[in-house]
């Protein structure tokens, strides 16, 4: 399979920011290197392929794609289909499943905790001769990338720079590897919250979420509530303490975040949904939707995704339903919320955050 074949790779969901591409020079460097290795007879695993560039260019190897985000899987499948590639050429697993491979291919994530989890899973399940090839843009380099890699491999070698990107070649898996912890416990207001490594806001509850919780307001008669972009489930947990009867739904694009929330929330009234949009919910269903919506995606700031969420929420509300969310002041969400909701007010604000109250 020639490395020069061009595939049309698109972002999912689409972005209104035309400067945001679906791949980087580091992806191209990694794809070219794998083609030159000629590893057709080996089992490869692709980690953190956000939009499917690597999965498409290496589909002839029938790779295993390790998926953290539901949007990743959707992107890969959409681009496989768009380029008329066989859908059965890619196999999917989550980061917590057994991953036994000969060659690991990692697009190094911004979260080095997630990178550590990937390497841990590879080393636990794969043979001693496993090799891992990683890529990163040089502007994103940190010595901690090398430190993390050295926890698992004796040989950690950097390639020459190419189009401001580099590869990291990891060989000779350490024989005395001790299984590192792939989770943590975060204590907040006398409650302990379980969280897998790589989930947003490692080591603490995100400050925006803390600010939202300080202004959380419930009527008390809500029957169905949605925690949108639910993270480790702390907001849903706080709601469950205030209203002990309501049905609480959690929606999360991150597999590791949703699996964390399942450990923090027990009972039949909690419903866990692994998805990146609200299409699975019926119209006029929720009395309240609460959210700390994401706008950071790796090194990008992209508000098109939260803006899409805002439009989706409106159709899901019951008559009189309301939306509470926290946002960074500089994002100026009120301009967009005013176009959707009949009533938009401020529950609380400081120099950095605003908590909005929106009513249908």
Short mmCIF file of N, CA and C in Angstrom, two decimals, residues 13-119:
data_model
loop_
_atom_site.label_atom_id
_atom_site.label_comp_id
_atom_site.label_asym_id
_atom_site.label_seq_id
_atom_site.Cartn_x
_atom_site.Cartn_y
_atom_site.Cartn_z
N UNK A 13 -17.40 16.32 15.13
CA UNK A 13 -18.34 17.04 14.28
C UNK A 13 -17.63 18.15 13.51
N UNK A 14 -18.25 18.63 12.43
CA UNK A 14 -17.61 19.68 11.63
C UNK A 14 -17.39 20.94 12.46
N UNK A 15 -16.39 21.72 12.10
CA UNK A 15 -16.10 22.97 12.79
C UNK A 15 -16.27 24.15 11.83
N UNK A 16 -16.79 25.25 12.36
CA UNK A 16 -16.92 26.47 11.56
C UNK A 16 -15.58 27.17 11.40
N UNK A 17 -14.59 26.76 12.19
CA UNK A 17 -13.25 27.34 12.11
C UNK A 17 -12.47 26.62 11.01
N UNK A 18 -12.31 27.25 9.90
CA UNK A 18 -11.68 26.62 8.74
C UNK A 18 -10.18 26.40 8.91
N UNK A 19 -9.60 27.01 9.94
CA UNK A 19 -8.16 26.83 10.17
C UNK A 19 -7.86 25.52 10.90
N UNK A 20 -8.90 24.84 11.42
CA UNK A 20 -8.71 23.60 12.17
C UNK A 20 -8.74 22.41 11.21
N UNK A 21 -7.61 21.74 11.07
CA UNK A 21 -7.54 20.58 10.19
C UNK A 21 -7.86 19.29 10.95
N UNK A 22 -8.09 18.24 10.19
CA UNK A 22 -8.40 16.94 10.79
C UNK A 22 -7.13 16.11 11.04
N UNK A 23 -5.97 16.63 10.75
CA UNK A 23 -4.72 15.92 10.99
C UNK A 23 -3.58 16.93 11.09
N UNK A 24 -2.42 16.46 11.50
CA UNK A 24 -1.25 17.33 11.65
C UNK A 24 -0.06 16.72 10.91
N UNK A 25 1.03 17.48 10.86
CA UNK A 25 2.27 16.97 10.25
C UNK A 25 2.79 15.76 11.03
N UNK A 26 2.50 15.72 12.33
CA UNK A 26 2.92 14.57 13.15
C UNK A 26 2.19 13.30 12.73
N UNK A 27 0.92 13.43 12.33
CA UNK A 27 0.17 12.28 11.83
C UNK A 27 0.77 11.79 10.51
N UNK A 28 1.12 12.73 9.64
CA UNK A 28 1.71 12.38 8.35
C UNK A 28 3.05 11.67 8.54
N UNK A 29 3.87 12.19 9.44
CA UNK A 29 5.19 11.61 9.74
C UNK A 29 5.02 10.18 10.24
N UNK A 30 4.09 9.97 11.14
CA UNK A 30 3.85 8.65 11.71
C UNK A 30 3.35 7.67 10.66
N UNK A 31 2.41 8.12 9.82
CA UNK A 31 1.88 7.26 8.76
C UNK A 31 2.98 6.85 7.78
N UNK A 32 3.81 7.81 7.36
CA UNK A 32 4.90 7.51 6.43
C UNK A 32 5.89 6.52 7.04
N UNK A 33 6.21 6.70 8.31
CA UNK A 33 7.17 5.83 8.98
C UNK A 33 6.64 4.39 9.05
N UNK A 34 5.39 4.22 9.37
CA UNK A 34 4.80 2.88 9.46
C UNK A 34 4.80 2.21 8.10
N UNK A 35 4.51 2.96 7.04
CA UNK A 35 4.55 2.38 5.70
C UNK A 35 5.96 1.89 5.36
N UNK A 36 6.96 2.66 5.74
CA UNK A 36 8.35 2.29 5.44
C UNK A 36 8.81 1.07 6.24
N UNK A 37 8.22 0.83 7.41
CA UNK A 37 8.59 -0.32 8.23
C UNK A 37 8.18 -1.65 7.60
N UNK A 38 7.09 -1.60 6.81
CA UNK A 38 6.56 -2.82 6.17
C UNK A 38 6.26 -3.90 7.23
N UNK A 39 5.28 -3.60 8.06
CA UNK A 39 4.95 -4.51 9.17
C UNK A 39 3.63 -5.23 8.92
N UNK A 40 3.40 -5.64 7.69
CA UNK A 40 2.13 -6.23 7.28
C UNK A 40 1.73 -7.45 8.11
N UNK A 41 2.67 -8.19 8.66
CA UNK A 41 2.34 -9.43 9.37
C UNK A 41 2.22 -9.24 10.88
N UNK A 42 2.16 -8.01 11.32
CA UNK A 42 2.10 -7.76 12.76
C UNK A 42 0.75 -7.15 13.15
N UNK A 43 0.39 -7.37 14.40
CA UNK A 43 -0.84 -6.83 14.94
C UNK A 43 -0.55 -5.43 15.49
N UNK A 44 -1.20 -4.41 14.93
CA UNK A 44 -0.92 -3.05 15.36
C UNK A 44 -2.13 -2.46 16.08
N UNK A 45 -1.85 -1.57 16.99
CA UNK A 45 -2.89 -0.86 17.71
C UNK A 45 -2.68 0.64 17.56
N UNK A 46 -3.73 1.35 17.17
CA UNK A 46 -3.65 2.80 16.99
C UNK A 46 -4.37 3.49 18.15
N UNK A 47 -3.65 4.36 18.83
CA UNK A 47 -4.19 5.06 19.99
C UNK A 47 -4.32 6.55 19.68
N UNK A 48 -5.46 7.11 20.07
CA UNK A 48 -5.68 8.55 20.03
C UNK A 48 -5.72 9.09 18.60
N UNK A 49 -6.31 8.34 17.72
CA UNK A 49 -6.50 8.80 16.33
C UNK A 49 -7.79 9.59 16.29
N UNK A 50 -7.71 10.87 16.53
CA UNK A 50 -8.90 11.67 16.82
C UNK A 50 -9.92 11.70 15.70
N UNK A 51 -9.46 11.88 14.45
CA UNK A 51 -10.41 12.00 13.34
C UNK A 51 -10.27 10.90 12.29
N UNK A 52 -9.38 9.95 12.51
CA UNK A 52 -9.30 8.81 11.61
C UNK A 52 -8.26 8.89 10.52
N UNK A 53 -7.36 9.87 10.57
CA UNK A 53 -6.31 9.97 9.55
C UNK A 53 -5.46 8.70 9.53
N UNK A 54 -5.01 8.26 10.70
CA UNK A 54 -4.14 7.08 10.77
C UNK A 54 -4.90 5.81 10.44
N UNK A 55 -6.12 5.71 10.91
CA UNK A 55 -6.92 4.51 10.64
C UNK A 55 -7.17 4.33 9.15
N UNK A 56 -7.40 5.44 8.45
CA UNK A 56 -7.62 5.35 7.00
C UNK A 56 -6.33 5.00 6.27
N UNK A 57 -5.24 5.68 6.60
CA UNK A 57 -3.99 5.47 5.88
C UNK A 57 -3.34 4.12 6.20
N UNK A 58 -3.73 3.51 7.32
CA UNK A 58 -3.16 2.22 7.70
C UNK A 58 -4.21 1.12 7.71
N UNK A 59 -5.32 1.34 7.02
CA UNK A 59 -6.43 0.37 7.07
C UNK A 59 -6.02 -0.99 6.50
N UNK A 60 -5.04 -1.00 5.57
CA UNK A 60 -4.61 -2.25 4.95
C UNK A 60 -3.96 -3.20 5.95
N UNK A 61 -3.59 -2.67 7.14
CA UNK A 61 -2.99 -3.50 8.18
C UNK A 61 -4.04 -4.08 9.13
N UNK A 62 -5.32 -3.78 8.86
CA UNK A 62 -6.43 -4.22 9.74
C UNK A 62 -6.11 -3.88 11.19
N UNK A 63 -5.90 -2.61 11.48
CA UNK A 63 -5.45 -2.22 12.82
C UNK A 63 -6.56 -2.31 13.87
N UNK A 64 -6.12 -2.36 15.10
CA UNK A 64 -7.00 -2.24 16.24
C UNK A 64 -7.00 -0.77 16.65
N UNK A 65 -8.17 -0.14 16.66
CA UNK A 65 -8.26 1.27 17.06
C UNK A 65 -8.75 1.35 18.49
N UNK A 66 -7.94 1.91 19.37
CA UNK A 66 -8.31 2.04 20.77
C UNK A 66 -8.98 3.39 20.95
N UNK A 67 -10.27 3.34 21.32
CA UNK A 67 -11.12 4.52 21.30
C UNK A 67 -11.44 5.00 22.70
N UNK A 68 -11.12 6.26 22.98
CA UNK A 68 -11.47 6.89 24.25
C UNK A 68 -12.76 7.69 24.11
N UNK A 69 -12.93 8.37 22.98
CA UNK A 69 -14.10 9.21 22.77
C UNK A 69 -15.04 8.61 21.72
N UNK A 70 -16.33 8.71 21.99
CA UNK A 70 -17.32 8.22 21.02
C UNK A 70 -17.20 8.99 19.70
N UNK A 71 -16.89 10.29 19.79
CA UNK A 71 -16.72 11.09 18.59
C UNK A 71 -15.56 10.59 17.74
N UNK A 72 -14.52 10.00 18.38
CA UNK A 72 -13.41 9.41 17.63
C UNK A 72 -13.91 8.27 16.75
N UNK A 73 -14.67 7.37 17.35
CA UNK A 73 -15.18 6.22 16.60
C UNK A 73 -16.06 6.67 15.45
N UNK A 74 -16.92 7.65 15.70
CA UNK A 74 -17.79 8.16 14.64
C UNK A 74 -16.96 8.77 13.51
N UNK A 75 -15.92 9.52 13.88
CA UNK A 75 -15.05 10.14 12.87
C UNK A 75 -14.36 9.09 12.01
N UNK A 76 -13.81 8.08 12.66
CA UNK A 76 -13.11 7.03 11.93
C UNK A 76 -14.06 6.34 10.95
N UNK A 77 -15.24 5.96 11.43
CA UNK A 77 -16.19 5.25 10.58
C UNK A 77 -16.68 6.14 9.44
N UNK A 78 -16.92 7.42 9.71
CA UNK A 78 -17.36 8.34 8.67
C UNK A 78 -16.29 8.50 7.59
N UNK A 79 -15.03 8.61 8.01
CA UNK A 79 -13.96 8.79 7.03
C UNK A 79 -13.62 7.50 6.30
N UNK A 80 -13.76 6.36 6.97
CA UNK A 80 -13.61 5.07 6.28
C UNK A 80 -14.65 4.96 5.17
N UNK A 81 -15.89 5.30 5.51
CA UNK A 81 -16.98 5.23 4.53
C UNK A 81 -16.80 6.27 3.43
N UNK A 82 -16.41 7.49 3.80
CA UNK A 82 -16.24 8.57 2.83
C UNK A 82 -15.20 8.22 1.77
N UNK A 83 -14.19 7.48 2.18
CA UNK A 83 -13.11 7.12 1.26
C UNK A 83 -13.27 5.73 0.65
N UNK A 84 -14.49 5.17 0.82
CA UNK A 84 -14.83 3.87 0.21
C UNK A 84 -13.88 2.75 0.63
N UNK A 85 -13.51 2.77 1.90
CA UNK A 85 -12.65 1.73 2.45
C UNK A 85 -13.52 0.69 3.16
N UNK A 86 -13.08 -0.55 3.26
CA UNK A 86 -13.90 -1.58 3.92
C UNK A 86 -14.07 -1.31 5.41
N UNK A 87 -15.29 -1.30 5.87
CA UNK A 87 -15.56 -1.00 7.28
C UNK A 87 -15.05 -2.09 8.21
N UNK A 88 -14.88 -3.30 7.69
CA UNK A 88 -14.37 -4.38 8.54
C UNK A 88 -12.85 -4.42 8.61
N UNK A 89 -12.19 -3.37 8.09
CA UNK A 89 -10.72 -3.32 8.14
C UNK A 89 -10.23 -2.71 9.46
N UNK A 90 -11.15 -2.17 10.26
CA UNK A 90 -10.79 -1.55 11.54
C UNK A 90 -11.54 -2.26 12.66
N UNK A 91 -10.84 -2.57 13.73
CA UNK A 91 -11.44 -3.19 14.90
C UNK A 91 -11.31 -2.23 16.08
N UNK A 92 -12.33 -2.17 16.91
CA UNK A 92 -12.35 -1.19 17.98
C UNK A 92 -12.29 -1.84 19.35
N UNK A 93 -11.53 -1.19 20.26
CA UNK A 93 -11.52 -1.56 21.67
C UNK A 93 -11.45 -0.29 22.51
N UNK A 94 -11.84 -0.41 23.77
CA UNK A 94 -11.72 0.71 24.70
C UNK A 94 -10.36 0.62 25.39
N UNK A 95 -9.90 1.70 26.02
CA UNK A 95 -8.59 1.68 26.69
C UNK A 95 -8.51 0.74 27.89
N UNK A 96 -9.64 0.28 28.40
CA UNK A 96 -9.63 -0.58 29.58
C UNK A 96 -9.71 -2.06 29.23
N UNK A 97 -9.83 -2.38 27.95
CA UNK A 97 -9.86 -3.79 27.53
C UNK A 97 -8.45 -4.32 27.35
N UNK A 98 -8.32 -5.62 27.21
CA UNK A 98 -7.01 -6.23 26.98
C UNK A 98 -6.52 -5.84 25.60
N UNK A 99 -5.30 -5.29 25.55
CA UNK A 99 -4.73 -4.82 24.29
C UNK A 99 -3.42 -5.57 24.06
N UNK A 100 -3.48 -6.61 23.27
CA UNK A 100 -2.30 -7.43 22.97
C UNK A 100 -1.88 -7.17 21.53
N UNK A 101 -0.77 -6.47 21.34
CA UNK A 101 -0.32 -6.05 20.02
C UNK A 101 1.19 -6.26 19.88
N UNK A 102 1.66 -6.20 18.64
CA UNK A 102 3.09 -6.23 18.36
C UNK A 102 3.67 -4.82 18.24
N UNK A 103 2.85 -3.93 17.66
CA UNK A 103 3.28 -2.55 17.43
C UNK A 103 2.19 -1.59 17.88
N UNK A 104 2.58 -0.65 18.74
CA UNK A 104 1.66 0.39 19.17
C UNK A 104 1.95 1.68 18.43
N UNK A 105 0.89 2.37 18.02
CA UNK A 105 1.02 3.63 17.30
C UNK A 105 0.23 4.67 18.09
N UNK A 106 0.93 5.65 18.65
CA UNK A 106 0.27 6.61 19.53
C UNK A 106 0.48 8.03 19.04
N UNK A 107 -0.60 8.70 18.81
CA UNK A 107 -0.58 10.15 18.63
C UNK A 107 -0.63 10.72 20.04
N UNK A 108 0.50 11.21 20.56
CA UNK A 108 0.61 11.54 21.98
C UNK A 108 -0.42 12.60 22.37
N UNK A 109 -1.28 12.28 23.33
CA UNK A 109 -2.30 13.25 23.75
C UNK A 109 -1.72 14.35 24.62
N UNK A 110 -2.46 15.43 24.75
CA UNK A 110 -2.03 16.52 25.62
C UNK A 110 -1.94 16.04 27.06
N UNK A 111 -2.88 15.18 27.46
CA UNK A 111 -2.88 14.62 28.81
C UNK A 111 -1.83 13.51 28.90
N UNK A 112 -0.76 13.76 29.63
CA UNK A 112 0.26 12.73 29.78
C UNK A 112 -0.20 11.62 30.72
N UNK A 113 -1.23 11.88 31.52
CA UNK A 113 -1.85 10.82 32.31
C UNK A 113 -2.53 9.81 31.39
N UNK A 114 -3.14 10.31 30.33
CA UNK A 114 -3.76 9.40 29.35
C UNK A 114 -2.68 8.65 28.58
N UNK A 115 -1.59 9.32 28.24
CA UNK A 115 -0.46 8.67 27.59
C UNK A 115 0.09 7.54 28.46
N UNK A 116 0.21 7.80 29.75
CA UNK A 116 0.69 6.79 30.69
C UNK A 116 -0.26 5.59 30.75
N UNK A 117 -1.57 5.87 30.74
CA UNK A 117 -2.55 4.79 30.75
C UNK A 117 -2.41 3.93 29.50
N UNK A 118 -2.22 4.57 28.34
CA UNK A 118 -2.03 3.82 27.09
C UNK A 118 -0.82 2.89 27.18
N UNK A 119 0.31 3.45 27.62
CA UNK A 119 1.54 2.65 27.71
C UNK A 119 1.39 1.53 28.73
#
